[in-house]
Every structure is written in structure tokens, then in C-alpha cells.
mmCIF file of C-alpha atoms in Angstrom:
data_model
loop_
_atom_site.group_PDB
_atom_site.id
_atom_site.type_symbol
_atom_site.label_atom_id
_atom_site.label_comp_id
_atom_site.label_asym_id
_atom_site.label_seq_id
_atom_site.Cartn_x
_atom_site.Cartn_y
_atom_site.Cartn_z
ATOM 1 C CA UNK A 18 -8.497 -9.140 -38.223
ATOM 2 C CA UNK A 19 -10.652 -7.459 -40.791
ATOM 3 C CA UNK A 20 -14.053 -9.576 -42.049
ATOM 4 C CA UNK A 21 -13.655 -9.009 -46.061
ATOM 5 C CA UNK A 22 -15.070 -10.509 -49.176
ATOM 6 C CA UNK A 23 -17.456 -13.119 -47.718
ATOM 7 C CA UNK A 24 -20.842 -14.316 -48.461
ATOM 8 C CA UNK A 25 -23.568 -13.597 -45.964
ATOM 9 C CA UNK A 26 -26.426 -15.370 -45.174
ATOM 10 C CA UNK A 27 -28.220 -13.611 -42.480
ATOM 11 C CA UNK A 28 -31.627 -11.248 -42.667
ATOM 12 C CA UNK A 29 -29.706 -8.542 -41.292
ATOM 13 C CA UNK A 30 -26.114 -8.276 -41.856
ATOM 14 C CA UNK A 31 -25.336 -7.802 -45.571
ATOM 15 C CA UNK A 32 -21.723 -7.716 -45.355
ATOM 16 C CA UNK A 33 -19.664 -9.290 -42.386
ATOM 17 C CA UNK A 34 -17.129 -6.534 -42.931
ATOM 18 C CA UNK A 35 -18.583 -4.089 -40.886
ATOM 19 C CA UNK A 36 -18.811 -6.206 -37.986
ATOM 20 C CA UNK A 37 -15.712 -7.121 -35.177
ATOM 21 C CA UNK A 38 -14.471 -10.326 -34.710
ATOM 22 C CA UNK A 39 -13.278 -11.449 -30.972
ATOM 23 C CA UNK A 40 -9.997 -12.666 -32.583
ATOM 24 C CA UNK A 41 -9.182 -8.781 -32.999
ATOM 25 C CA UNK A 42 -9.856 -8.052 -29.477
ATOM 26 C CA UNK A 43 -7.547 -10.758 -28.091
ATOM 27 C CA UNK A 44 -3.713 -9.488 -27.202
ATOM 28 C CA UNK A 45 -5.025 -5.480 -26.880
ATOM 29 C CA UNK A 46 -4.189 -3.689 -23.851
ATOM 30 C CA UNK A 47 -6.355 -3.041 -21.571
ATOM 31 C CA UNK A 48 -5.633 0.092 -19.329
ATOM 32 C CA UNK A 49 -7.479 2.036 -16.270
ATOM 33 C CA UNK A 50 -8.802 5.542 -16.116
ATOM 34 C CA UNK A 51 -5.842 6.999 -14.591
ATOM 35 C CA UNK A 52 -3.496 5.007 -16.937
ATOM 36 C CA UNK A 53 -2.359 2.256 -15.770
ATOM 37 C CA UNK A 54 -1.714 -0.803 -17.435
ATOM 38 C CA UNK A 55 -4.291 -3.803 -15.955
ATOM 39 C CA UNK A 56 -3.533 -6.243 -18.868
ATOM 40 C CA UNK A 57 -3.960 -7.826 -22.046
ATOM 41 C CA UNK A 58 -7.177 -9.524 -23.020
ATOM 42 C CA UNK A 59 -7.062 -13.163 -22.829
ATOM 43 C CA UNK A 60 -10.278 -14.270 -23.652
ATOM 44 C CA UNK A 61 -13.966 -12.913 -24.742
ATOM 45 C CA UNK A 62 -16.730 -14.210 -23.142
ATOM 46 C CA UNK A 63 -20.164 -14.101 -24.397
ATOM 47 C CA UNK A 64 -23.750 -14.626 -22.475
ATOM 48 C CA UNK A 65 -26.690 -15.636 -24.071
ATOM 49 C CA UNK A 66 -24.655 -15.618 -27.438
ATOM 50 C CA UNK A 67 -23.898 -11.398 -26.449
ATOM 51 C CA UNK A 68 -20.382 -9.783 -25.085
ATOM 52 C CA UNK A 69 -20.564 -9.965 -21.871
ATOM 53 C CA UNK A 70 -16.930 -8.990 -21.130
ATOM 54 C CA UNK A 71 -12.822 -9.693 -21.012
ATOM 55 C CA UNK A 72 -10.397 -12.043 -19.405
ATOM 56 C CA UNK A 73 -7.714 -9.484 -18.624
ATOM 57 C CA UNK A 74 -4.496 -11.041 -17.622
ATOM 58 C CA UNK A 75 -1.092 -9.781 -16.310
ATOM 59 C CA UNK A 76 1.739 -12.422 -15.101
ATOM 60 C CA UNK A 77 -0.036 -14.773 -12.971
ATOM 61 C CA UNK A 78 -3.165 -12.673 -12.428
ATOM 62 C CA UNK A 79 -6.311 -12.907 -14.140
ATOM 63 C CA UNK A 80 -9.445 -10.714 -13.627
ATOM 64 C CA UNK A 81 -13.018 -10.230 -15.477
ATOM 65 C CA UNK A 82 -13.898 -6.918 -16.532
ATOM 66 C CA UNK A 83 -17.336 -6.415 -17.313
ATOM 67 C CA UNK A 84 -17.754 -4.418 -20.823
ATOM 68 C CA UNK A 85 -20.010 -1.990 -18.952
ATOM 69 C CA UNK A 86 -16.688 -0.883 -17.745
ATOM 70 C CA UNK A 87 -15.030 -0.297 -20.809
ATOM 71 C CA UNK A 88 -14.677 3.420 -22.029
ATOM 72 C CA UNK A 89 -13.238 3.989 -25.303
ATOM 73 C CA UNK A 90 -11.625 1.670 -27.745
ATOM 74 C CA UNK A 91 -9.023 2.076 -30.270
ATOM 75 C CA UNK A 92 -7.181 -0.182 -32.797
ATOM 76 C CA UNK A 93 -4.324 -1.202 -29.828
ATOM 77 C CA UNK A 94 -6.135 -0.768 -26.733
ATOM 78 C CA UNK A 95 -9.131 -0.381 -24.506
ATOM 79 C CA UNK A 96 -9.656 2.221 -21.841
ATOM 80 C CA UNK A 97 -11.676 1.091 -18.720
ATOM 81 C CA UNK A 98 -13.705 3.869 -17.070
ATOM 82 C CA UNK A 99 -12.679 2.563 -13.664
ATOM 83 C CA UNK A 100 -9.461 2.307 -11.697
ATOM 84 C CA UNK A 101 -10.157 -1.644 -10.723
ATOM 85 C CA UNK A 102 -10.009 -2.679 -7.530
ATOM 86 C CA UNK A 103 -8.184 -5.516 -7.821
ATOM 87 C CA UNK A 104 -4.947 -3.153 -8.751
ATOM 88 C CA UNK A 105 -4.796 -1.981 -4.639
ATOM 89 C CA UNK A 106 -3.252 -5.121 -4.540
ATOM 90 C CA UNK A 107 0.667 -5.147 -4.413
ATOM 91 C CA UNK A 108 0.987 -1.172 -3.294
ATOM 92 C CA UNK A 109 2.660 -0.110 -0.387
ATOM 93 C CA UNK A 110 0.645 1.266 2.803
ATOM 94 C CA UNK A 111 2.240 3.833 4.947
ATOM 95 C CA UNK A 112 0.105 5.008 7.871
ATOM 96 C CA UNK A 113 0.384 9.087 8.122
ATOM 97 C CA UNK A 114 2.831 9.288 10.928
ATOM 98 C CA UNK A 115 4.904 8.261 7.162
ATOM 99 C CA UNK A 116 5.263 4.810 9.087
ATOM 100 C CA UNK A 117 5.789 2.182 6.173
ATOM 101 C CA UNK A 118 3.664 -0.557 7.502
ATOM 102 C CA UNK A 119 3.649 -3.311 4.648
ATOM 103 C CA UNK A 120 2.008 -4.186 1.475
ATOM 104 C CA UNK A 121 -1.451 -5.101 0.598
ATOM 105 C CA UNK A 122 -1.573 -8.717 0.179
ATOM 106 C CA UNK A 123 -5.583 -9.029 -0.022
ATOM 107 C CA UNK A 124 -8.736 -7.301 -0.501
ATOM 108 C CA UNK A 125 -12.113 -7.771 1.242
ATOM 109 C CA UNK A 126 -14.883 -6.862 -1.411
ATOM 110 C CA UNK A 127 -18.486 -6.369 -0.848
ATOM 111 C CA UNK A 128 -19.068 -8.125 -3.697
ATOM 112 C CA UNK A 129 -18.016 -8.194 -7.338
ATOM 113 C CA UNK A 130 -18.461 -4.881 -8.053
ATOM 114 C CA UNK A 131 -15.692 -2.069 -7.922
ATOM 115 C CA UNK A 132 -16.002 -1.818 -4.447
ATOM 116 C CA UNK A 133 -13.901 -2.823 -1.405
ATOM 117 C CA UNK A 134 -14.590 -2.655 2.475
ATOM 118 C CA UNK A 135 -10.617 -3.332 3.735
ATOM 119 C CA UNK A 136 -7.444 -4.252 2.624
ATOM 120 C CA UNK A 137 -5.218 -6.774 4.066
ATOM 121 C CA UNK A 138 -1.786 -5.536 4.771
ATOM 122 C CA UNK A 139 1.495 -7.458 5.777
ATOM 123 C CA UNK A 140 5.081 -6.002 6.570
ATOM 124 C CA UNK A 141 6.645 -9.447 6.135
ATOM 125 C CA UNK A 142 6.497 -13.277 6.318
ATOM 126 C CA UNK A 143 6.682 -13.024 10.102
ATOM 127 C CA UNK A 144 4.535 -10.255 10.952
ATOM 128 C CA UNK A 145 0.862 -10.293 11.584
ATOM 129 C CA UNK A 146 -1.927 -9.368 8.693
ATOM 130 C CA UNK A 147 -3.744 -6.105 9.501
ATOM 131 C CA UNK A 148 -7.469 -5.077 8.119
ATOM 132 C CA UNK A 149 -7.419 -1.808 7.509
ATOM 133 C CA UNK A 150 -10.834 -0.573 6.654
ATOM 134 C CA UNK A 151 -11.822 1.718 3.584
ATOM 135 C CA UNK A 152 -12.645 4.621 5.759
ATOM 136 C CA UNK A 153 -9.523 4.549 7.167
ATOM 137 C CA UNK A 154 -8.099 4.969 3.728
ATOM 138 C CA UNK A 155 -6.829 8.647 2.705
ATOM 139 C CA UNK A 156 -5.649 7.894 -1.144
ATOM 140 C CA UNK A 157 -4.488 4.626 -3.019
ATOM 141 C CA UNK A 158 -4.029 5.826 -6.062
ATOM 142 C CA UNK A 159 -0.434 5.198 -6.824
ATOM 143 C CA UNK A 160 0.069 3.791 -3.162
ATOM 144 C CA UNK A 161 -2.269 3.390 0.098
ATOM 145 C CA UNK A 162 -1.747 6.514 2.765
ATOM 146 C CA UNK A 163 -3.934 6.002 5.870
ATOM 147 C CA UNK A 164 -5.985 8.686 7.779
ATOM 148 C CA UNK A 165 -4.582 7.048 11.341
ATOM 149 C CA UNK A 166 -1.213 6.089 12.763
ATOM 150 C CA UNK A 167 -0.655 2.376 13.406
ATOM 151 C CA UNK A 168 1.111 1.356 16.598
ATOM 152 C CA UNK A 169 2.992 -1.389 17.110
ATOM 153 C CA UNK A 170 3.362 -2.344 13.906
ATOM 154 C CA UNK B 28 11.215 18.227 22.245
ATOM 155 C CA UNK B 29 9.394 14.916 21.202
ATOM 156 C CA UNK B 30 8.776 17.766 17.837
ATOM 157 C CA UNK B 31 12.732 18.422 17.291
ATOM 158 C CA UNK B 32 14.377 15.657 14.085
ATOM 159 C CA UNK B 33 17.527 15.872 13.065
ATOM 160 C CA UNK B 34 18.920 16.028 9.629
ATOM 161 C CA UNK B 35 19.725 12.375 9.882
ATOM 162 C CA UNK B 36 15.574 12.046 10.122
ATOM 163 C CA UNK B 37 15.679 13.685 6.743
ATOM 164 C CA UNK B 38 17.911 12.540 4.593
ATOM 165 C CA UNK B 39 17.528 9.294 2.597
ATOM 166 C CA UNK B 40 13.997 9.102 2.934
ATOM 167 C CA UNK B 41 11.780 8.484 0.449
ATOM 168 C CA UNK B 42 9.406 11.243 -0.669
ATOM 169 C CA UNK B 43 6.134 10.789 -1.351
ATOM 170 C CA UNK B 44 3.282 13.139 -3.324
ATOM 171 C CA UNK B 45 -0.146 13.686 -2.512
ATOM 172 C CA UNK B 46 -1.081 10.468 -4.561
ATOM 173 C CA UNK B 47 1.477 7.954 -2.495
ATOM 174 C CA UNK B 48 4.003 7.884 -5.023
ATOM 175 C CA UNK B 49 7.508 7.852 -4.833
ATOM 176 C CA UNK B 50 9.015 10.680 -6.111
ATOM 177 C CA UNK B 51 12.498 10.165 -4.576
ATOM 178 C CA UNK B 52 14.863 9.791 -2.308
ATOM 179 C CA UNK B 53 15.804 13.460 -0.036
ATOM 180 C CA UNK B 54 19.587 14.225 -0.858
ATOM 181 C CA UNK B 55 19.669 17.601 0.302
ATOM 182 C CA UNK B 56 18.168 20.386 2.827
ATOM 183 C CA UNK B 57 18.814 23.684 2.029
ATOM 184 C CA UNK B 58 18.845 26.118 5.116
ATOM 185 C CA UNK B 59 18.577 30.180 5.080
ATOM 186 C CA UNK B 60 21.836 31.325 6.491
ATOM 187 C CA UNK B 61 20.532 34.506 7.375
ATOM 188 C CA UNK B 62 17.139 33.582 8.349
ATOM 189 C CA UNK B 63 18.635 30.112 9.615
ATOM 190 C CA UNK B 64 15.745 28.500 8.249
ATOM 191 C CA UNK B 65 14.892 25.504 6.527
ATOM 192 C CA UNK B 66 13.477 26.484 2.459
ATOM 193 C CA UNK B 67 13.639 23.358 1.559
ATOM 194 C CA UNK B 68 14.335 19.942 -0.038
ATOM 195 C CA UNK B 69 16.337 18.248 -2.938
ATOM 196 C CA UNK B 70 15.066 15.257 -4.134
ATOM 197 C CA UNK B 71 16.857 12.810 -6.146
ATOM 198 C CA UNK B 72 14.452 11.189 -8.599
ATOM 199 C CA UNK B 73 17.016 8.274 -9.937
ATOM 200 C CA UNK B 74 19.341 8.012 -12.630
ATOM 201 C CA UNK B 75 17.053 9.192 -15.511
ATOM 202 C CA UNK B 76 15.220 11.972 -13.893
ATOM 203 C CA UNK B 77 17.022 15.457 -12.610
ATOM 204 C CA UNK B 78 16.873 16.536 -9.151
ATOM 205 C CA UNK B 79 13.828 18.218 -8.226
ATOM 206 C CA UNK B 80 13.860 20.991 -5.553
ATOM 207 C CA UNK B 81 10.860 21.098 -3.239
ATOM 208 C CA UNK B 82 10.239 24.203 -1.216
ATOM 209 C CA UNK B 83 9.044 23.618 2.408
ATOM 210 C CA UNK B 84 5.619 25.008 1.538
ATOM 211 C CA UNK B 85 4.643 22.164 -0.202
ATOM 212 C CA UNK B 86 6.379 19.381 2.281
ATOM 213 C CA UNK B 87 3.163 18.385 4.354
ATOM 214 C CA UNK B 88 5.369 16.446 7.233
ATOM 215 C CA UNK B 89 8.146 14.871 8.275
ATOM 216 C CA UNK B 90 7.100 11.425 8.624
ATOM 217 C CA UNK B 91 8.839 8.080 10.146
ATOM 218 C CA UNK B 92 9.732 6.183 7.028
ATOM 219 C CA UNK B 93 8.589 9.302 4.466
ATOM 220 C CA UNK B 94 8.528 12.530 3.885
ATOM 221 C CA UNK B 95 4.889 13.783 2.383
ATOM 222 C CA UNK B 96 4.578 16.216 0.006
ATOM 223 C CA UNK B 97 0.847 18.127 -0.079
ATOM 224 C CA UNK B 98 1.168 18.086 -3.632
ATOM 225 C CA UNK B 99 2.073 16.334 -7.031
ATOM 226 C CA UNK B 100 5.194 18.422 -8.413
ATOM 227 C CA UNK B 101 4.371 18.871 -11.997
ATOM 228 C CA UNK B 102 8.221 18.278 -12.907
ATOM 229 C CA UNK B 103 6.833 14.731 -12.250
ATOM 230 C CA UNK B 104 5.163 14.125 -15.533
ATOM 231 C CA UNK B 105 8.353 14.818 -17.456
ATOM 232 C CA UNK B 106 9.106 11.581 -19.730
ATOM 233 C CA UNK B 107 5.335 10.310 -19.027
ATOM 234 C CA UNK B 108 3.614 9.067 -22.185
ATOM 235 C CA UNK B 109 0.374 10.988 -23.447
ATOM 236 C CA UNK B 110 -2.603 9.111 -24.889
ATOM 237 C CA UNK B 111 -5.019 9.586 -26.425
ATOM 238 C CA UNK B 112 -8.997 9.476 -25.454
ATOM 239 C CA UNK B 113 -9.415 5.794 -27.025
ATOM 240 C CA UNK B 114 -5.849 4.964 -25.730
ATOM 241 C CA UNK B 115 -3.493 5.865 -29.008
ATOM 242 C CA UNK B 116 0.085 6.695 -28.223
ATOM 243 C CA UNK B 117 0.787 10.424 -29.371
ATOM 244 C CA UNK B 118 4.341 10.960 -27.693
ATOM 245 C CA UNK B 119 6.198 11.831 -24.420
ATOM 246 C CA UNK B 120 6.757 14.928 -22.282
ATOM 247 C CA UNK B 121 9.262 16.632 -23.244
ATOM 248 C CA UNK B 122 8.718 19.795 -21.149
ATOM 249 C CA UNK B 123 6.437 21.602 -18.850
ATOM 250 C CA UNK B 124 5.127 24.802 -18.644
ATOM 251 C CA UNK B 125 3.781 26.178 -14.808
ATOM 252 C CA UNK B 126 2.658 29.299 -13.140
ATOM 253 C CA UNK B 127 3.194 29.658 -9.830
ATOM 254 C CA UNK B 128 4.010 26.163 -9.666
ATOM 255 C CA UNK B 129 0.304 25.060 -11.105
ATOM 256 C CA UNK B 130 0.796 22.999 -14.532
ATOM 257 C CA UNK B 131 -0.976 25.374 -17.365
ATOM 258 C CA UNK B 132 0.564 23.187 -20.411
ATOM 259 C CA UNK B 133 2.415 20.152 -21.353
ATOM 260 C CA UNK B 134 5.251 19.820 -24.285
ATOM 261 C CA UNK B 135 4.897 16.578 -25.978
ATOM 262 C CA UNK B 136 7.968 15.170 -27.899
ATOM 263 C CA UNK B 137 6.230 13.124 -30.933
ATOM 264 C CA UNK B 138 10.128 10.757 -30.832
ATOM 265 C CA UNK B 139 13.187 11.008 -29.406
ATOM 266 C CA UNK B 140 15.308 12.551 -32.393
ATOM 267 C CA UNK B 141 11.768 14.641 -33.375
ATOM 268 C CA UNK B 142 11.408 18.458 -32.949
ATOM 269 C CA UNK B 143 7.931 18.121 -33.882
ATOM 270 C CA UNK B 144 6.390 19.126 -30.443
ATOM 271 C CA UNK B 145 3.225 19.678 -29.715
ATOM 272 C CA UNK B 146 1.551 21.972 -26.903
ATOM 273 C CA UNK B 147 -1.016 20.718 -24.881
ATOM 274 C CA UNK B 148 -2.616 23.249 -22.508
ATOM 275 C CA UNK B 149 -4.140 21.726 -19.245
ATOM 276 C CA UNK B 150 -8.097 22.074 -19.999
ATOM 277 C CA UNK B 151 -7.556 19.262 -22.895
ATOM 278 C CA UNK B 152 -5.968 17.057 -20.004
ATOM 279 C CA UNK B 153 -8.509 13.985 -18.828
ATOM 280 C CA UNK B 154 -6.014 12.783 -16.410
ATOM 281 C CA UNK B 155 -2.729 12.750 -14.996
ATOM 282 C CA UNK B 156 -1.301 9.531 -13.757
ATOM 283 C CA UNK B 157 0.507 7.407 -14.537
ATOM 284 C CA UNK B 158 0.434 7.842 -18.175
ATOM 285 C CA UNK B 159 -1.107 11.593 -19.654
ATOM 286 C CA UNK B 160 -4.523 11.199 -21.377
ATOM 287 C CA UNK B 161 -5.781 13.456 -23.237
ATOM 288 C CA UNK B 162 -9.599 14.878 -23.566
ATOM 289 C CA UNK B 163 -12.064 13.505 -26.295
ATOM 290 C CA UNK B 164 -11.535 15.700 -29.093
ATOM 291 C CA UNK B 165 -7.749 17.440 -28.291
ATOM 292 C CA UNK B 166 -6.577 17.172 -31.873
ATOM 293 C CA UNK B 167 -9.559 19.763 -32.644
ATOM 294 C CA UNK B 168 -8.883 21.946 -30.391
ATOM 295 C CA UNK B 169 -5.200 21.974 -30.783
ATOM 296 C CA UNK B 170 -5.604 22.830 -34.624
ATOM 297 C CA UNK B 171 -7.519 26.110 -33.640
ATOM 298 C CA UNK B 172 -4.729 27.380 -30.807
ATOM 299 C CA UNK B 173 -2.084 27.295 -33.851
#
């Protein structure tokens, strides 16, 4: 939504029109430095009266981006500078025997930064939930390939 | 002989590229007569993609479930879309363009009924996932290799 043709009253700004309003940001998509689609933005959220960052949201799942994590922007979309961590989520983990061991159904996060120190993976309703740690992690880019064999899985 | 598989340990499995993603499922292992050795694999990539052939150089092992490959076949990025720095759609991959099986330049397809293709060499290439991105600046660039 373009700012246009209104008075300002403000010791700075002359002419609103050069400035962005949240409504525009609302409904572009947001995607992750490989590509990937994380979302749409939802919501702006503002701290101390500044952008502070997005509401991303895809089906069911919502996440916060930060804006220091926001690369470039154009008129349809906004491209992160990280691959969040919150996508791991969902991919399949084979172990490198090629032994399909499950999905990852959690991740444990140091804190609320990009980084993880496991993933939680399950085979199926029945089975038992295994912690794989980071280091034992060889990619997860597109899915999660392990460094070890799991046995008994 | 715990090292000896059978065909059967082969076929229908899905293949997976250096990045854990699923290329395909094997269809087809093509044996040396002469040599009576294996060269290598078809995969089949589904119902929109053609086969893709996969010499046993660049199979990494045989696993359980999968068969890894120790690299991303470029054929892969055929049909991916290519964006832009700030995330602007420019077009699709029509074709690629390799040297001894290393990508040097991507053939982007504007639209479907469009000949208007552009050629994108791989040094104005950001990254390739899961959609093509382009470097800041490619249009630039691009102008001066016409």
C-alpha cells in the first residue's frame, strides 16, 4: 500500500510517501537462503515503537523471525539470510548404513537463536523417540543423513 | 560375503544426493557385458521429470533403505524456478549446460510458450536449492556477456 497525498505533521518526515507501511509487509513471502519457502508474514511486531521482526506462518505453524535475519526485500517477498532451524522439522533421517530411521518430530535448541543441539526422531506411533545429537549430523539440508549407523532401530 | 547384494537390494530404492534429497526411485542397473561390470544406475525421477542415468562413480553406497549418491546431478535443477537476489521470479530451467558433469550454466525459460531464454553462467549463481537464486547484480552482468 503506497502512503500518497497526505499532510504531515512531524519535524522530520515531510512526506509520508517515502516511508513503508506494515500493511504492505503483511501476506509477502518469506523464503530461506537456500530457497525454501518458510511462510507468509502474519503479523509485524514492533519494540519500543521500532521493527523488531515477523510472524511467519505456514499451515498450523507459526515462528518469529528476527529482522536481523532478513536479507533482501522485494515488492513480493523477503529473503532470510538463514536456513531456520525450525524447518529440520518434518524431514526424513536416514542413518548412513541408508537405514531410514524416522522423521524429526522435535528440536532441542540452545536457545532462540539459529542454533540446535539434537533432533528428536520417530519411525512411528509405536516406536521409541531417539536424540540424535548435532555432531552426529552429516547434512540436513533437504533431509537429515547421519555420520553413524543406528541399531536396532 | 556379508559385502555381496543382489539386484533385488537395488532396485526400487530411493536415491538420494549429497544434500538428502530424493532424486528417485532406481529402475535400472546397467552391467558391462564384456567387462561384466556394473556402470551404473537409472533413476526414475516421476512422471514429470526424465530418467536420469547415474554412473557408478558418483553412487557413494549401497545403503539399506537408499542408495547415496556423492553428488547433486545437475539434471536436477531442470524445471526449478530462478530468483532473483531480493526474491523476484525471473523464470524456470529450461536446460543445462555441464562439463564433465560440473554445471558451468543454466537456461532459463522466461514462460512456458516463451523462446525468450536467458543464459545464466554459474559464477552469477548465489545458491542452488530448492529454488535457483541468482547473485546481486546478474542482470548487469548478463547485459555485458551478450
Amino acid at each position: 500500500m503506497k502512503i500518497k497525498r497526505i499532510n504531515s505533521i512531524s519535524s522530520d518526515v515531510i512526506s509520508p510517501g517515502g516511508l513503508k507501511s506494515t500493511n504492505s509487509m503483511i501476506g509477502k513471502n518469506v523464503m530461506s537462503k537456500s530457497g525454501e519457502k518458510v511462510g507468509s508474514i502474519k503479523d509485524v511486531l514492533l519494540k519500543d515503537g521500532r521493527l523488531k521482526g515477523f510472524i511467519v506462518g505456514k499451515w498450523m505453524r507459526k515462528v518469529f523471525i528476527d529482522k536481523e535475519f532478513v536479507g533482501t526485500e522485494s515488492e513480493k517477498s523477503i529473503m532470510l539470510n538463514i536456513d531456520p532451524v525450525t524447518m529440520i522439522s518434518g524431514k526424513l533421517v536416514f542413518d548412513s548404513d541408508g537405514q531410514k530411521i524416522g522423521r524429526v518430530i522435535d528440536i532441542v535448541r540452545k536457545d532462540t537463536t539459529n542454533n540446535f543441539k539434537s533432533i528428536i526422531v520417530k519411525k512411528n506411533f509405536f516406536s521409541r523417540e531417539l536424540n540424535i545429537h548435532k555432531n552426529d549430523i552429516e547434512t540436513h539440508k533437504k533431509n537429515v543423513i547421519l555420520r553413524k549407523t543406528i541399531e536396532g532401530n | 560375503m556379508a559385502d555381496i547384494i543382489t539386484s533385488d537390494d537395488i532396485l526400487g530404492k530411493e536415491a538420494l544426493d549429497s544434500e538428502g534429497d530424493i532424486i528417485g526411485v532406481v529402475m535400472k542397473l546397467h552391467i558391462d557385458k564384456r567387462e561384466k561390470k556394473i556402470l551404473g544406475i537409472t533413476i526414475d525421477q516421476g512422471f514429470m521429470k526424465p530418467d536420469l542415468y547415474v554412473g557408478i562413480d558418483f553412487i557413494k553406497n549401497f545403503g539399506i533403505d537408499t542408495i547415496f549418491l556423492n553428488k547433486i546431478p545437475p539434471d536436477k535443477f531442470k524445471g526449478c524456478e530462478v530468483i532473483t537476489y531480493h526474491g523476484d521470479h525471473i523464470g524456470k530451467v529450461s536446460d543445462i549446460k555441464t562439463k564433465n558433469y560440473d554445471l558451468k550454466s543454466l537456461i532459463i525459460s522466461r514462460s512456458t510458450f516463451s523462446k525468450d531464454n536467458i543464459e545464466v553462467k554459474i559464477k552469477y549463481i548465489q545458491e542452488l536449492g530448492t529454488k535457483v537464486i541468482l547473485k546481486k547484480g546478474w542482470k548487469a552482468n548478463e547485459k555485458k556477456n551478450k
